[in-house]
Amino acid sequence: MNLIKISDIKITMSMLLLKDAFDAFLLEEAEVLTYAKLVLNGRRNKNWYIGEMESEEPENNDIIDETGNYTELVRWKEVKHVFFGYIKGKKTPDLFKVSLKADSKTANIFLKDSGFYEKYLQEKPELHMQLRYENGTLCVVTGIYNSSFTLDKSVENAWDIAVQRWFQTNNVSFEIM
């Protein structure tokens, strides 16, 4: 697990809200506090898709996972416009947090050159990232969830390093806390 303090808040917010940098991630939950609190639960309401699920070609291929099933969680790209619309204005939010999870395609992109992708495929841990803005500071916390206990932190360390490299590739200045 890493705590990363982001120096380039504007660049990172642009990546999160205007560009496609975070679009492939699955949303677990987003919360923002302005004049009132808005909470977005990332769980997909499967009843909404009745009829579409039975068709051969769904309207939106982004909601299908690699096994051909609907993803349990919505992708960030499906809801970021709602989040952005809520915080848009002259004042910054008092607080926001966005909890994201990488699916296997995103994990492949992040971990393929780490030397630990095969180990990731064997263990299948959940790869998490949370962005939190509070008191003028933007931090990112990375972490993983293993379904079984392990002392081996190699995949977790690979995920932490991959996220750091990803921010560097996107010209985002940060420091590890």
Coordinates of C-alpha atoms in Angstrom, one line a residue:
M1 CA 0.0 0.0 0.0
N2 CA 1.3 3.4 -0.9
L3 CA 0.1 6.9 0.0
I4 CA 1.0 9.3 -2.9
K5 CA 0.6 13.0 -2.4
I6 CA -0.1 14.6 -5.8
S7 CA 1.6 18.0 -6.5
D8 CA -0.1 18.6 -9.9
I9 CA -3.8 18.7 -8.8
K10 CA -5.0 20.4 -11.9
I11 CA -3.3 17.9 -14.3
T12 CA -4.7 14.9 -12.2
M13 CA -8.2 16.4 -12.1
S14 CA -8.1 16.9 -15.8
M15 CA -7.0 13.2 -16.2
L16 CA -9.8 12.1 -13.9
L17 CA -12.7 14.3 -15.2
L18 CA -11.9 15.4 -18.7
K19 CA -9.5 12.9 -20.3
D20 CA -9.8 9.1 -20.6
A21 CA -6.9 8.2 -18.2
F22 CA -9.1 6.6 -15.6
D23 CA -12.0 5.6 -17.8
A24 CA -11.2 1.9 -17.9
F25 CA -11.3 1.5 -14.1
L26 CA -14.3 0.2 -12.3
L27 CA -16.0 2.5 -9.8
E28 CA -16.6 1.1 -6.3
E29 CA -17.8 4.4 -4.8
A30 CA -17.4 8.1 -5.3
E31 CA -18.3 10.7 -2.7
V32 CA -18.2 14.5 -3.0
L33 CA -19.1 17.2 -0.5
T34 CA -20.1 20.6 -1.7
Y35 CA -23.3 22.3 -0.5
A36 CA -24.6 18.7 0.0
K37 CA -23.0 15.3 -0.1
L38 CA -23.3 13.2 -3.3
V39 CA -22.5 9.5 -3.1
L40 CA -22.3 7.4 -6.2
N41 CA -22.4 3.6 -5.6
G42 CA -20.6 1.8 -8.4
R43 CA -22.8 -1.3 -8.3
R44 CA -24.6 -1.8 -11.6
N45 CA -28.4 -2.1 -11.5
K46 CA -28.9 -5.1 -13.7
N47 CA -32.7 -4.5 -13.9
W48 CA -31.9 -1.4 -16.0
Y49 CA -30.4 -3.6 -18.7
I50 CA -33.3 -6.1 -19.0
G51 CA -33.9 -6.6 -22.7
E52 CA -30.5 -5.4 -23.7
M53 CA -28.9 -8.3 -21.8
E54 CA -30.8 -10.7 -24.1
S55 CA -29.6 -9.1 -27.3
E56 CA -26.6 -10.4 -29.1
E57 CA -25.0 -7.0 -29.3
P58 CA -25.4 -4.7 -26.3
E59 CA -25.5 -1.0 -27.0
N60 CA -22.4 -0.3 -24.8
N61 CA -19.5 -2.8 -25.1
D62 CA -17.7 -1.0 -22.2
I63 CA -20.1 -2.7 -19.7
I64 CA -19.1 -6.2 -20.8
D65 CA -16.2 -8.0 -19.1
E66 CA -13.7 -10.4 -20.8
T67 CA -16.1 -13.4 -20.1
G68 CA -18.9 -11.7 -22.0
N69 CA -20.9 -10.9 -18.9
Y70 CA -22.1 -7.5 -17.6
T71 CA -19.6 -6.0 -15.2
E72 CA -20.8 -5.9 -11.6
L73 CA -19.4 -2.4 -11.2
V74 CA -19.8 0.6 -13.6
R75 CA -16.8 2.0 -15.3
W76 CA -15.6 5.4 -14.3
K77 CA -16.2 6.7 -17.8
E78 CA -19.9 5.9 -17.4
V79 CA -20.4 8.3 -14.4
K80 CA -17.6 10.8 -14.4
H81 CA -19.8 13.4 -16.2
V82 CA -22.2 13.2 -13.2
F83 CA -19.4 13.7 -10.7
F84 CA -17.9 16.6 -12.8
G85 CA -21.3 18.3 -13.2
Y86 CA -21.7 18.2 -9.4
I87 CA -18.4 19.8 -8.6
K88 CA -18.2 22.2 -11.6
G89 CA -18.2 25.8 -10.5
K90 CA -16.1 28.5 -8.8
K91 CA -15.6 26.8 -5.5
T92 CA -13.7 23.6 -4.9
P93 CA -15.3 20.8 -3.0
D94 CA -14.6 20.5 0.7
L95 CA -13.9 16.8 0.1
F96 CA -14.1 14.1 -2.5
K97 CA -13.0 10.6 -2.8
V98 CA -13.2 8.2 -5.7
S99 CA -12.5 4.5 -5.1
L100 CA -11.5 2.6 -8.2
K101 CA -10.7 -1.0 -9.0
A102 CA -8.7 -2.4 -12.0
D103 CA -10.3 -5.1 -14.0
S104 CA -8.1 -7.8 -15.7
K105 CA -7.5 -5.7 -18.9
T106 CA -6.4 -2.7 -16.8
A107 CA -4.2 -4.9 -14.7
N108 CA -2.6 -6.2 -17.8
I109 CA -1.8 -2.7 -19.0
F110 CA -0.3 -1.7 -15.6
L111 CA 1.5 -5.0 -14.7
K112 CA 2.5 -6.5 -18.1
D113 CA 6.1 -5.2 -17.9
S114 CA 6.5 -5.5 -14.1
G115 CA 7.7 -9.1 -14.1
F116 CA 4.8 -10.0 -11.8
Y117 CA 1.9 -10.3 -14.3
E118 CA 1.9 -14.1 -14.3
K119 CA 1.9 -14.1 -10.5
Y120 CA -1.1 -11.7 -10.6
L121 CA -2.9 -14.1 -12.9
Q122 CA -2.3 -17.0 -10.5
E123 CA -3.4 -15.1 -7.4
K124 CA -6.0 -12.8 -8.9
P125 CA -5.9 -10.1 -6.2
E126 CA -8.2 -7.0 -6.6
L127 CA -6.1 -3.9 -7.5
H128 CA -7.4 -0.7 -5.9
M129 CA -6.8 3.0 -6.1
Q130 CA -8.5 5.7 -4.1
L131 CA -8.2 9.4 -4.9
R132 CA -9.0 11.7 -2.0
Y133 CA -9.1 15.5 -2.0
E134 CA -9.4 17.3 1.3
N135 CA -8.1 20.6 2.7
G136 CA -6.4 21.5 -0.7
T137 CA -4.5 18.3 -0.8
L138 CA -5.0 15.4 -3.3
C139 CA -3.7 12.0 -2.3
V140 CA -3.9 8.6 -4.0
V141 CA -3.8 5.4 -2.0
T142 CA -3.0 2.2 -3.7
G143 CA -3.6 -1.3 -2.4
I144 CA -4.7 -4.8 -3.2
Y145 CA -7.1 -7.3 -1.7
N146 CA -6.2 -11.0 -1.8
S147 CA -8.9 -13.6 -1.2
S148 CA -6.4 -15.7 0.7
F149 CA -3.7 -14.7 3.2
T150 CA -0.2 -14.4 1.8
L151 CA 3.1 -13.0 3.1
D152 CA 4.3 -12.4 -0.4
K153 CA 3.9 -8.7 -1.2
S154 CA 5.4 -8.9 -4.7
V155 CA 2.2 -8.2 -6.6
E156 CA 1.2 -5.4 -4.2
N157 CA 4.6 -3.8 -4.7
A158 CA 4.4 -4.2 -8.4
W159 CA 1.0 -2.5 -8.4
D160 CA 2.3 0.4 -6.2
I161 CA 5.3 0.9 -8.6
A162 CA 3.1 0.6 -11.7
V163 CA 0.8 3.4 -10.5
Q164 CA 3.8 5.6 -9.7
R165 CA 5.2 5.0 -13.2
W166 CA 1.8 5.7 -14.7
F167 CA 1.6 9.1 -13.0
Q168 CA 5.2 9.8 -14.1
T169 CA 4.3 8.9 -17.7
N170 CA 1.4 11.3 -17.5
N171 CA 3.7 14.1 -16.2
V172 CA 2.1 14.2 -12.7
S173 CA 4.5 15.3 -9.9
F174 CA 4.0 13.5 -6.6
E175 CA 5.8 12.4 -3.5
I176 CA 5.5 9.1 -1.6
M177 CA 4.4 9.7 2.0

